[in-house]
C-alpha cells in the first residue's frame, strides 16, 4: 500500500492480502494507541477467507462472576466499538466496507499493545476436552469378575489358566462392550441410532411444514373466483396453490382462470393443472397475486432471496389489485436482513462497479454461484445475482431498496416495500393449524409474555 500504512482507515481502501490488512491495522493501532483483535471472519465453501472484522482489543464487555461455584477471570474490556470490516472482491483483494474510529477508553500512543488474532476457546470447552483426553479408555468396573484376577506374582496352574475366558473369545462373541465402560464417546451403534432419530425428526419437521403450506394454499384458493387473472411465483407453497386451483377447475367449481407466471417453472405447472397462461403484456392488470418470501417484518416489508426471480415477481405484485403473501410464522421477523442476504439482480457487464457501490452502502456482496453447474447463477432474464449481507440488519427497507436500485447496472433487488396488502400467517397451535392475517398474529405474539424472545 505504500504510504497508505500511515493513513487513517477509510471505506474503499484496498489490500492485497489478509496479512497486509493485519499489518496495516496493527501499525495504525500502535500509532494511535490501542491493541487489535480479529473479531470475526467468514470463509466460502473452499475455505477461502472472504470477510474479516478487525476491532479494538477492548471490544466486548467485562465478564462478571456467575452464580455458580466457578469464578471467571475478570477482564478490563470497555465494550469499545472501534473496528474495520473488510470483504474480498472478485479480484482477490480486500476492500474496507465499514469503519468505526471512535474509542470509549483512553488511548496510549507509543505503548506496546497486545494483538489477538484468534478467538480463544471457552473455559468449559477446554476443560471438557482435557477431561476426555485424560479419561481415555477406562476398564469396565466388572472387569475382574469377568476375566478373573490378573496373573501376577502368584503362580497359576494350567487348569486355572484354561478356565480363564480369553479376550479373543469375548471379542468374537460380540462382547466388546464388556472391555470398556462408557466414556461419553459415541459407538457405531449409538451413531446409527442418533442418525435414525435425526432422520425421523427431520421427516416430522418436513411433514409439519408441508401441513402449514397446505393450510395456506387452501386459505388462498378460497379467495379465487372464476374469470380471474392470478399471478403466481415459484416455491412449494405456490405449487400447492396451483394444485388446489387445478382440482377446483376439474370439479367445475372454477373456470376461465388465467395465470401470469413469474418464470418458466410456474407457467409449466399452471398449464399442467388446466389453467391458461398469459404474458404480462397481454393483460391490463392482475386480480390477485400470490407470493412467498424468506422474511416479512411487522410493517409488511418483504425480503426475497432464494428464488432469483424477484424482478419479475415484483412487477407482477405491483400490477395486482390485491397482493397476498403466504408465510409460515417462522418467517415473521422484527427486522429484515438479520439472517438473509438481499438478492440483487445485476447486468453481467456491470458486476464490478456494482460491487463497489454495494460495499459503499455498507453491504457485504458475494456473487451467487450455481450448485449444479460451473459458474454463477443466471436468471431467466440473463442477468447475475449478487447476495448482499448487512451485518446489522436493514434499518430502513424502503430507503435501502431505493438506494440499491439507483446504482447503474442494477436491475432490481429482493426488498419489497409497500407491496403486500394481505399477509396470511400459518401457525401450529398444539395439534391444530391456524391461518390468520399478520395483524392477528402480532396481537397474539404481543399478548404472550415471552413474545419479545420471538423476535
Tab-separated table of C-alpha atoms in Angstrom:
chain	number	residue	atom	x	y	z
A	1	UNK	CA	0.000	0.000	0.000
A	2	UNK	CA	2.994	2.370	0.240
A	3	UNK	CA	2.209	5.489	2.266
A	4	UNK	CA	-1.226	4.038	2.969
A	5	UNK	CA	0.252	2.250	6.018
A	6	UNK	CA	0.087	5.508	7.952
A	7	UNK	CA	-3.314	6.684	6.749
A	8	UNK	CA	-6.486	6.633	8.814
A	9	UNK	CA	-8.758	3.739	7.726
A	10	UNK	CA	-11.360	4.784	5.166
A	11	UNK	CA	-14.072	2.971	3.225
A	12	UNK	CA	-12.735	1.850	-0.153
A	13	UNK	CA	-9.101	1.202	0.854
A	14	UNK	CA	-7.747	-1.908	-0.884
A	15	UNK	CA	-5.274	-4.543	0.371
A	16	UNK	CA	-3.654	-7.396	-1.497
A	17	UNK	CA	-3.968	-9.982	1.308
A	18	UNK	CA	-5.195	-10.514	4.834
A	19	UNK	CA	-1.580	-10.315	6.062
A	20	UNK	CA	-1.291	-6.835	4.563
A	21	UNK	CA	-4.587	-5.872	6.207
A	22	UNK	CA	-3.415	-7.079	9.617
A	23	UNK	CA	-0.005	-5.412	9.258
A	24	UNK	CA	-1.586	-2.101	8.266
A	25	UNK	CA	-4.147	-2.075	11.102
A	26	UNK	CA	-1.500	-3.174	13.609
A	27	UNK	CA	0.776	-0.259	12.646
A	28	UNK	CA	-2.128	2.169	12.721
A	29	UNK	CA	-3.280	0.873	16.132
A	30	UNK	CA	0.204	1.159	17.656
A	31	UNK	CA	0.497	4.691	16.298
A	32	UNK	CA	-2.895	5.719	17.733
A	33	UNK	CA	-2.509	3.747	20.964
A	34	UNK	CA	-4.692	0.625	21.174
A	35	UNK	CA	-4.487	-3.125	20.630
A	36	UNK	CA	-6.358	-5.070	17.969
A	37	UNK	CA	-8.062	-8.437	17.651
A	38	UNK	CA	-9.799	-10.364	14.888
A	39	UNK	CA	-13.415	-10.154	15.988
A	40	UNK	CA	-14.932	-12.425	13.339
A	41	UNK	CA	-14.440	-13.793	9.837
A	42	UNK	CA	-16.217	-15.792	7.148
A	43	UNK	CA	-14.992	-18.330	4.606
A	44	UNK	CA	-16.504	-19.696	1.415
A	45	UNK	CA	-17.109	-23.394	0.668
A	46	UNK	CA	-13.469	-23.783	-0.408
A	47	UNK	CA	-12.172	-22.422	2.890
A	48	UNK	CA	-11.050	-19.108	1.377
A	49	UNK	CA	-11.391	-16.111	3.685
A	50	UNK	CA	-13.985	-13.690	2.275
A	51	UNK	CA	-14.854	-11.370	5.181
A	52	UNK	CA	-12.871	-10.038	8.160
A	53	UNK	CA	-13.675	-7.804	11.136
A	54	UNK	CA	-10.669	-6.340	12.961
A	55	UNK	CA	-11.586	-4.485	16.137
A	56	UNK	CA	-10.084	-2.828	19.181
A	57	UNK	CA	-8.879	-5.337	21.767
A	58	UNK	CA	-11.191	-3.626	24.293
A	59	UNK	CA	-14.309	-4.773	22.432
A	60	UNK	CA	-16.736	-6.864	24.442
A	61	UNK	CA	-17.941	-6.417	27.979
A	62	UNK	CA	-16.447	-7.182	31.382
A	63	UNK	CA	-17.074	-10.754	32.398
A	64	UNK	CA	-18.715	-10.841	35.801
A	65	UNK	CA	-18.853	-13.643	38.352
A	66	UNK	CA	-21.721	-16.041	37.573
A	67	UNK	CA	-23.983	-17.523	40.204
A	68	UNK	CA	-22.136	-20.807	40.432
A	69	UNK	CA	-19.084	-22.296	42.054
A	70	UNK	CA	-16.927	-21.288	39.080
A	71	UNK	CA	-15.420	-17.817	39.028
A	72	UNK	CA	-14.500	-16.243	35.718
A	73	UNK	CA	-11.298	-14.292	35.337
A	74	UNK	CA	-12.059	-10.596	35.458
A	75	UNK	CA	-11.192	-8.509	32.385
A	76	UNK	CA	-10.914	-4.800	31.778
A	77	UNK	CA	-12.802	-4.588	28.485
A	78	UNK	CA	-14.858	-1.473	27.833
A	79	UNK	CA	-17.142	-2.694	25.013
A	80	UNK	CA	-15.285	-0.457	22.548
A	81	UNK	CA	-16.956	-0.260	19.125
A	82	UNK	CA	-13.907	0.750	17.055
A	83	UNK	CA	-13.405	-1.644	14.125
A	84	UNK	CA	-12.925	-2.091	10.382
A	85	UNK	CA	-14.891	-4.505	8.165
A	86	UNK	CA	-13.277	-5.914	5.023
A	87	UNK	CA	-14.691	-8.022	2.208
A	88	UNK	CA	-12.932	-9.986	-0.543
A	89	UNK	CA	-13.650	-8.681	-4.050
A	90	UNK	CA	-13.651	-10.776	-7.265
A	91	UNK	CA	-10.027	-9.743	-7.950
A	92	UNK	CA	-8.887	-11.392	-4.706
A	93	UNK	CA	-8.303	-8.107	-2.869
A	94	UNK	CA	-9.768	-6.953	0.451
A	95	UNK	CA	-11.874	-3.767	0.469
A	96	UNK	CA	-12.722	-1.825	3.634
A	97	UNK	CA	-16.542	-1.610	3.630
A	98	UNK	CA	-17.146	-0.193	7.133
A	99	UNK	CA	-15.080	1.902	9.563
A	100	UNK	CA	-15.692	2.915	13.183
A	101	UNK	CA	-12.930	5.116	14.624
A	102	UNK	CA	-14.363	6.280	17.975
A	103	UNK	CA	-12.963	4.631	21.136
A	104	UNK	CA	-14.624	4.783	24.555
A	105	UNK	CA	-11.382	4.399	26.511
A	106	UNK	CA	-8.093	6.212	26.890
A	107	UNK	CA	-5.581	5.770	24.073
A	108	UNK	CA	-1.861	5.418	24.865
A	109	UNK	CA	0.300	6.097	21.789
A	110	UNK	CA	3.830	4.710	21.954
A	111	UNK	CA	2.928	1.928	24.370
A	112	UNK	CA	3.177	-1.692	23.179
A	113	UNK	CA	-0.322	-3.153	22.960
A	114	UNK	CA	-1.231	-6.855	22.655
A	115	UNK	CA	-2.816	-8.112	19.456
A	116	UNK	CA	-5.249	-11.034	19.498
A	117	UNK	CA	-5.822	-12.625	16.104
A	118	UNK	CA	-7.794	-15.730	17.082
A	119	UNK	CA	-10.740	-16.303	19.342
A	120	UNK	CA	-9.774	-18.290	22.411
A	121	UNK	CA	-11.702	-21.378	23.382
A	122	UNK	CA	-14.083	-21.016	26.270
A	123	UNK	CA	-13.076	-22.263	29.697
A	124	UNK	CA	-15.678	-25.013	29.718
A	125	UNK	CA	-14.755	-26.188	26.196
A	126	UNK	CA	-11.089	-26.502	27.137
A	127	UNK	CA	-11.882	-28.310	30.402
A	128	UNK	CA	-14.263	-30.685	28.643
A	129	UNK	CA	-11.636	-31.577	26.039
A	130	UNK	CA	-8.989	-32.081	28.727
A	131	UNK	CA	-11.331	-34.361	30.657
A	132	UNK	CA	-11.998	-36.516	27.595
A	133	UNK	CA	-8.295	-36.764	26.806
A	134	UNK	CA	-7.489	-37.798	30.380
A	135	UNK	CA	-10.332	-40.287	30.570
A	136	UNK	CA	-9.068	-42.353	27.627
A	137	UNK	CA	-10.195	-45.959	27.660
A	138	UNK	CA	-11.360	-46.907	31.164
A	139	UNK	CA	-11.713	-50.524	32.206
A	140	UNK	CA	-15.193	-51.758	32.930
A	141	UNK	CA	-15.845	-51.929	36.710
A	142	UNK	CA	-16.731	-55.619	36.396
A	143	UNK	CA	-13.531	-56.431	34.525
A	144	UNK	CA	-12.099	-58.660	37.248
A	145	UNK	CA	-15.367	-60.522	37.787
A	146	UNK	CA	-15.488	-61.276	34.056
A	147	UNK	CA	-11.872	-62.137	33.404
A	148	UNK	CA	-10.692	-63.138	36.870
A	149	UNK	CA	-7.666	-61.864	38.786
A	150	UNK	CA	-4.773	-60.861	36.547
A	151	UNK	CA	-1.814	-63.178	36.533
A	152	UNK	CA	0.919	-61.549	38.599
A	153	UNK	CA	3.446	-62.757	41.158
A	154	UNK	CA	1.300	-65.762	42.158
A	155	UNK	CA	1.904	-68.923	40.194
A	156	UNK	CA	-1.050	-70.039	38.115
A	157	UNK	CA	-1.827	-73.634	37.441
A	158	UNK	CA	-2.540	-74.832	33.896
A	159	UNK	CA	-6.103	-75.704	34.940
A	160	UNK	CA	-6.763	-72.212	36.235
A	161	UNK	CA	-5.422	-70.745	33.025
A	162	UNK	CA	-7.743	-72.938	30.941
A	163	UNK	CA	-10.739	-71.728	32.976
A	164	UNK	CA	-9.939	-68.079	32.227
A	165	UNK	CA	-12.044	-66.786	29.317
A	166	UNK	CA	-9.841	-65.290	26.616
A	167	UNK	CA	-10.111	-61.760	25.239
A	168	UNK	CA	-10.398	-63.059	21.694
A	169	UNK	CA	-13.368	-65.312	22.549
A	170	UNK	CA	-15.238	-62.408	24.120
A	171	UNK	CA	-14.495	-60.191	21.140
A	172	UNK	CA	-15.583	-62.885	18.681
A	173	UNK	CA	-18.793	-63.423	20.668
A	174	UNK	CA	-19.704	-59.748	20.379
A	175	UNK	CA	-18.860	-58.776	23.981
A	176	UNK	CA	-16.755	-55.766	23.070
A	177	UNK	CA	-18.896	-53.601	25.352
A	178	UNK	CA	-17.502	-55.509	28.368
A	179	UNK	CA	-13.979	-54.267	27.789
A	180	UNK	CA	-14.639	-50.552	28.347
A	181	UNK	CA	-17.172	-48.579	30.322
A	182	UNK	CA	-18.963	-45.666	28.658
A	183	UNK	CA	-16.653	-42.657	28.442
A	184	UNK	CA	-19.004	-40.271	26.657
A	185	UNK	CA	-17.657	-41.123	23.204
A	186	UNK	CA	-20.251	-42.478	20.716
A	187	UNK	CA	-20.044	-46.034	19.428
A	188	UNK	CA	-21.098	-47.169	15.972
A	189	UNK	CA	-24.485	-48.348	17.227
A	190	UNK	CA	-25.070	-45.090	19.084
A	191	UNK	CA	-24.209	-43.046	15.994
A	192	UNK	CA	-26.577	-45.159	13.906
A	193	UNK	CA	-29.394	-44.645	16.431
A	194	UNK	CA	-28.760	-40.909	16.515
A	195	UNK	CA	-28.905	-40.703	12.723
A	196	UNK	CA	-32.194	-42.616	12.730
A	197	UNK	CA	-33.668	-40.275	15.368
A	198	UNK	CA	-32.455	-37.239	13.436
A	199	UNK	CA	-33.920	-38.594	10.197
A	200	UNK	CA	-37.285	-39.168	11.895
A	201	UNK	CA	-37.156	-35.673	13.408
A	202	UNK	CA	-36.386	-34.106	10.026
A	203	UNK	CA	-39.150	-36.129	8.401
A	204	UNK	CA	-41.574	-34.996	11.092
A	205	UNK	CA	-40.428	-31.408	10.655
A	206	UNK	CA	-40.895	-31.624	6.887
A	207	UNK	CA	-44.373	-33.107	7.323
A	208	UNK	CA	-45.224	-30.338	9.767
A	209	UNK	CA	-44.011	-27.690	7.311
A	210	UNK	CA	-45.991	-29.285	4.470
A	211	UNK	CA	-49.106	-29.167	6.664
A	212	UNK	CA	-48.625	-25.428	7.212
A	213	UNK	CA	-48.152	-24.873	3.481
A	214	UNK	CA	-51.226	-26.931	2.638
A	215	UNK	CA	-53.334	-24.878	5.061
A	216	UNK	CA	-52.061	-21.655	3.492
A	217	UNK	CA	-52.826	-22.931	-0.021
A	218	UNK	CA	-56.423	-23.838	0.854
A	219	UNK	CA	-56.996	-20.454	2.508
A	220	UNK	CA	-55.566	-18.666	-0.544
A	221	UNK	CA	-57.636	-20.620	-3.074
A	222	UNK	CA	-60.828	-19.649	-1.232
A	223	UNK	CA	-60.201	-16.077	-2.430
A	224	UNK	CA	-60.070	-17.038	-6.129
A	225	UNK	CA	-63.177	-16.635	-8.304
A	226	UNK	CA	-63.976	-17.697	-11.854
A	227	UNK	CA	-62.712	-15.432	-14.616
A	228	UNK	CA	-59.827	-14.019	-12.566
A	229	UNK	CA	-56.285	-13.336	-13.719
A	230	UNK	CA	-53.914	-14.518	-10.993
A	231	UNK	CA	-50.184	-14.041	-10.552
A	232	UNK	CA	-48.150	-16.957	-9.210
A	233	UNK	CA	-44.466	-17.361	-8.475
A	234	UNK	CA	-42.325	-20.332	-7.517
A	235	UNK	CA	-41.933	-22.312	-4.331
A	236	UNK	CA	-43.591	-25.284	-2.711
A	237	UNK	CA	-46.425	-23.230	-1.211
A	238	UNK	CA	-47.366	-21.636	-4.546
A	239	UNK	CA	-47.164	-25.019	-6.275
A	240	UNK	CA	-49.765	-26.253	-3.776
A	241	UNK	CA	-51.918	-23.196	-4.593
A	242	UNK	CA	-51.807	-24.096	-8.301
A	243	UNK	CA	-52.678	-27.721	-7.499
A	244	UNK	CA	-55.689	-26.684	-5.391
A	245	UNK	CA	-56.944	-24.378	-8.155
A	246	UNK	CA	-56.452	-27.214	-10.656
A	247	UNK	CA	-58.635	-29.517	-8.526
A	248	UNK	CA	-61.414	-26.925	-8.418
A	249	UNK	CA	-61.187	-26.488	-12.199
A	250	UNK	CA	-61.506	-30.252	-12.718
A	251	UNK	CA	-64.505	-30.330	-10.354
A	252	UNK	CA	-66.168	-27.496	-12.288
A	253	UNK	CA	-66.125	-25.087	-9.318
A	254	UNK	CA	-63.769	-22.671	-11.095
A	255	UNK	CA	-63.409	-21.800	-14.767
A	256	UNK	CA	-61.704	-19.324	-17.070
A	257	UNK	CA	-58.707	-18.867	-14.777
A	258	UNK	CA	-55.709	-17.199	-16.437
A	259	UNK	CA	-52.305	-17.385	-14.759
A	260	UNK	CA	-49.386	-14.976	-15.089
A	261	UNK	CA	-46.305	-16.977	-14.126
A	262	UNK	CA	-43.171	-15.227	-12.928
A	263	UNK	CA	-40.858	-17.814	-14.525
A	264	UNK	CA	-40.819	-20.912	-16.720
A	265	UNK	CA	-41.484	-23.342	-13.889
A	266	UNK	CA	-44.644	-21.643	-12.619
A	267	UNK	CA	-46.049	-21.361	-16.161
A	268	UNK	CA	-45.412	-25.050	-16.867
A	269	UNK	CA	-47.092	-26.153	-13.620
A	270	UNK	CA	-50.091	-23.876	-14.249
A	271	UNK	CA	-50.644	-25.393	-17.710
A	272	UNK	CA	-50.382	-28.914	-16.259
A	273	UNK	CA	-53.338	-28.154	-13.971
A	274	UNK	CA	-55.626	-26.771	-16.652
A	275	UNK	CA	-55.001	-23.032	-16.412
A	276	UNK	CA	-54.412	-20.728	-19.328
A	277	UNK	CA	-51.083	-18.934	-19.070
A	278	UNK	CA	-50.750	-15.372	-20.316
A	279	UNK	CA	-47.901	-12.914	-20.678
A	280	UNK	CA	-47.691	-9.681	-18.719
A	281	UNK	CA	-48.032	-7.731	-21.972
A	282	UNK	CA	-51.374	-9.452	-22.675
A	283	UNK	CA	-53.216	-8.194	-19.573
A	284	UNK	CA	-54.020	-4.754	-18.224
A	285	UNK	CA	-53.896	-5.817	-14.599
A	286	UNK	CA	-53.829	-8.844	-12.283
A	287	UNK	CA	-56.750	-9.561	-9.960
A	288	UNK	CA	-54.785	-11.437	-7.264
A	289	UNK	CA	-51.073	-12.098	-6.970
A	290	UNK	CA	-49.881	-14.821	-4.586
A	291	UNK	CA	-46.326	-14.632	-3.318
A	292	UNK	CA	-43.998	-16.199	-0.748
A	293	UNK	CA	-40.893	-14.648	0.808
A	294	UNK	CA	-37.932	-15.516	3.007
A	295	UNK	CA	-38.718	-12.807	5.585
A	296	UNK	CA	-41.518	-10.349	6.350
A	297	UNK	CA	-41.390	-7.701	9.066
A	298	UNK	CA	-44.183	-6.260	11.188
A	299	UNK	CA	-44.692	-3.422	8.670
A	300	UNK	CA	-45.262	-5.844	5.756
A	301	UNK	CA	-41.877	-5.162	4.187
A	302	UNK	CA	-40.690	-8.285	2.384
A	303	UNK	CA	-37.326	-9.860	1.587
A	304	UNK	CA	-36.891	-12.424	-1.200
A	305	UNK	CA	-33.551	-14.114	-1.803
A	306	UNK	CA	-33.518	-17.782	-2.729
A	307	UNK	CA	-35.691	-17.867	-5.855
A	308	UNK	CA	-33.592	-15.473	-8.005
A	309	UNK	CA	-36.763	-14.313	-9.820
A	310	UNK	CA	-37.668	-11.342	-7.641
A	311	UNK	CA	-37.550	-8.827	-10.516
A	312	UNK	CA	-40.459	-10.321	-12.464
A	313	UNK	CA	-42.300	-11.165	-9.247
A	314	UNK	CA	-42.107	-7.514	-8.139
A	315	UNK	CA	-43.617	-6.409	-11.465
A	316	UNK	CA	-46.494	-8.885	-11.104
A	317	UNK	CA	-47.117	-7.919	-7.464
A	318	UNK	CA	-47.172	-4.218	-8.334
A	319	UNK	CA	-49.745	-4.837	-11.111
A	320	UNK	CA	-52.097	-6.790	-8.845
A	321	UNK	CA	-55.234	-5.292	-7.360
A	322	UNK	CA	-54.521	-7.420	-4.283
A	323	UNK	CA	-51.153	-8.906	-3.387
A	324	UNK	CA	-51.445	-11.747	-0.886
A	325	UNK	CA	-48.395	-13.069	0.929
A	326	UNK	CA	-48.374	-16.650	2.252
A	327	UNK	CA	-45.849	-17.349	5.033
A	328	UNK	CA	-45.204	-19.655	7.943
A	329	UNK	CA	-44.910	-17.987	11.337
A	330	UNK	CA	-41.131	-18.584	11.472
A	331	UNK	CA	-40.643	-16.096	8.627
A	332	UNK	CA	-42.109	-13.148	10.526
A	333	UNK	CA	-39.179	-11.126	11.877
A	334	UNK	CA	-38.673	-7.860	13.715
A	335	UNK	CA	-36.008	-6.593	11.286
A	336	UNK	CA	-35.271	-7.725	7.742
A	337	UNK	CA	-31.825	-8.901	6.709
A	338	UNK	CA	-30.556	-10.160	10.048
A	339	UNK	CA	-30.220	-13.719	8.723
A	340	UNK	CA	-30.996	-13.492	4.995
A	341	UNK	CA	-28.959	-11.504	2.413
A	342	UNK	CA	-30.534	-9.174	-0.127
A	343	UNK	CA	-30.576	-10.631	-3.633
A	344	UNK	CA	-29.585	-8.044	-6.257
A	345	UNK	CA	-30.039	-8.756	-9.969
A	346	UNK	CA	-27.152	-7.179	-11.899
A	347	UNK	CA	-26.241	-6.795	-15.567
A	348	UNK	CA	-23.216	-9.073	-16.195
A	349	UNK	CA	-21.149	-6.262	-17.724
A	350	UNK	CA	-21.630	-4.073	-14.626
A	351	UNK	CA	-20.812	-6.530	-11.833
A	352	UNK	CA	-17.531	-4.951	-10.668
A	353	UNK	CA	-18.748	-1.337	-10.366
A	354	UNK	CA	-21.968	-2.519	-8.727
A	355	UNK	CA	-19.992	-4.492	-6.130
A	356	UNK	CA	-18.017	-1.379	-5.213
A	357	UNK	CA	-21.193	0.677	-4.805
A	358	UNK	CA	-22.818	-2.020	-2.679
A	359	UNK	CA	-19.790	-2.017	-0.374
A	360	UNK	CA	-20.120	1.759	-0.077
A	361	UNK	CA	-23.704	1.223	1.136
A	362	UNK	CA	-22.367	-0.904	3.991
A	363	UNK	CA	-23.119	-4.292	2.453
A	364	UNK	CA	-21.010	-7.413	2.091
A	365	UNK	CA	-21.631	-8.575	-1.504
A	366	UNK	CA	-20.975	-12.026	-2.914
A	367	UNK	CA	-21.734	-13.273	-6.427
A	368	UNK	CA	-24.078	-16.252	-6.179
A	369	UNK	CA	-22.587	-19.484	-7.527
A	370	UNK	CA	-24.682	-22.230	-9.091
A	371	UNK	CA	-24.895	-25.550	-7.258
A	372	UNK	CA	-25.461	-27.841	-10.243
A	373	UNK	CA	-23.259	-26.185	-12.844
A	374	UNK	CA	-19.987	-24.334	-13.030
A	375	UNK	CA	-20.108	-20.574	-12.762
A	376	UNK	CA	-22.671	-18.104	-11.473
A	377	UNK	CA	-26.441	-18.258	-11.220
A	378	UNK	CA	-28.100	-16.750	-14.305
A	379	UNK	CA	-31.687	-15.503	-14.071
A	380	UNK	CA	-34.436	-16.014	-16.664
A	381	UNK	CA	-33.636	-12.501	-17.880
A	382	UNK	CA	-29.967	-13.399	-18.459
A	383	UNK	CA	-28.539	-11.465	-15.511
A	384	UNK	CA	-26.390	-12.375	-12.493
A	385	UNK	CA	-27.362	-12.455	-8.820
A	386	UNK	CA	-25.308	-10.790	-6.081
A	387	UNK	CA	-26.186	-11.665	-2.471
A	388	UNK	CA	-25.558	-8.694	-0.157
A	389	UNK	CA	-25.388	-9.256	3.602
A	390	UNK	CA	-25.913	-6.436	6.088
A	391	UNK	CA	-24.385	-7.482	9.437
A	392	UNK	CA	-26.677	-5.218	11.493
A	393	UNK	CA	-29.816	-5.947	9.505
A	394	UNK	CA	-31.800	-3.485	7.380
A	395	UNK	CA	-32.731	-0.366	9.326
A	396	UNK	CA	-34.952	1.217	6.653
A	397	UNK	CA	-36.079	-1.246	3.942
A	398	UNK	CA	-37.721	1.370	1.695
A	399	UNK	CA	-34.625	3.607	1.610
A	400	UNK	CA	-32.243	0.700	1.040
A	401	UNK	CA	-34.431	-0.684	-1.768
A	402	UNK	CA	-34.369	2.737	-3.469
A	403	UNK	CA	-30.622	3.277	-2.956
A	404	UNK	CA	-29.700	-0.122	-4.381
A	405	UNK	CA	-31.933	0.308	-7.414
A	406	UNK	CA	-30.345	3.706	-8.140
A	407	UNK	CA	-26.953	2.043	-8.755
A	408	UNK	CA	-26.305	1.917	-12.516
A	409	UNK	CA	-26.256	-1.717	-13.635
A	410	UNK	CA	-28.734	-2.948	-11.023
A	411	UNK	CA	-31.962	-4.355	-12.472
A	412	UNK	CA	-33.796	-4.756	-9.143
A	413	UNK	CA	-33.336	-6.183	-5.655
A	414	UNK	CA	-35.173	-8.533	-3.316
A	415	UNK	CA	-36.594	-5.907	-0.928
A	416	UNK	CA	-40.352	-5.376	-1.439
A	417	UNK	CA	-41.701	-2.337	0.415
A	418	UNK	CA	-45.351	-1.238	0.295
A	419	UNK	CA	-46.402	-4.149	-1.946
A	420	UNK	CA	-48.200	-6.727	0.211
A	421	UNK	CA	-51.797	-5.823	1.068
A	422	UNK	CA	-52.635	-9.013	2.952
A	423	UNK	CA	-50.210	-11.298	4.781
A	424	UNK	CA	-51.549	-14.727	5.783
A	425	UNK	CA	-49.565	-16.469	8.526
A	426	UNK	CA	-49.837	-20.203	9.284
A	427	UNK	CA	-49.356	-21.122	12.950
A	428	UNK	CA	-49.383	-24.517	14.637
A	429	UNK	CA	-51.440	-24.377	17.842
A	430	UNK	CA	-50.975	-27.725	19.562
A	431	UNK	CA	-52.367	-30.298	17.150
A	432	UNK	CA	-54.238	-27.723	15.063
A	433	UNK	CA	-53.102	-25.335	12.333
A	434	UNK	CA	-54.476	-21.821	12.202
A	435	UNK	CA	-54.200	-19.379	9.321
A	436	UNK	CA	-54.583	-15.735	10.311
A	437	UNK	CA	-53.622	-12.350	8.979
A	438	UNK	CA	-50.438	-10.648	10.166
A	439	UNK	CA	-52.246	-8.229	12.469
A	440	UNK	CA	-53.963	-11.067	14.346
A	441	UNK	CA	-50.684	-12.956	14.601
A	442	UNK	CA	-48.851	-9.938	16.042
A	443	UNK	CA	-51.621	-9.337	18.577
A	444	UNK	CA	-51.222	-12.906	19.778
A	445	UNK	CA	-47.442	-12.578	19.965
A	446	UNK	CA	-47.544	-9.267	21.831
A	447	UNK	CA	-50.106	-10.681	24.238
A	448	UNK	CA	-47.763	-13.525	25.124
A	449	UNK	CA	-45.418	-12.657	27.970
A	450	UNK	CA	-42.481	-14.259	26.170
A	451	UNK	CA	-43.224	-12.522	22.884
A	452	UNK	CA	-40.034	-10.476	22.976
A	453	UNK	CA	-37.965	-13.639	22.648
A	454	UNK	CA	-39.690	-14.497	19.368
A	455	UNK	CA	-38.001	-11.636	17.557
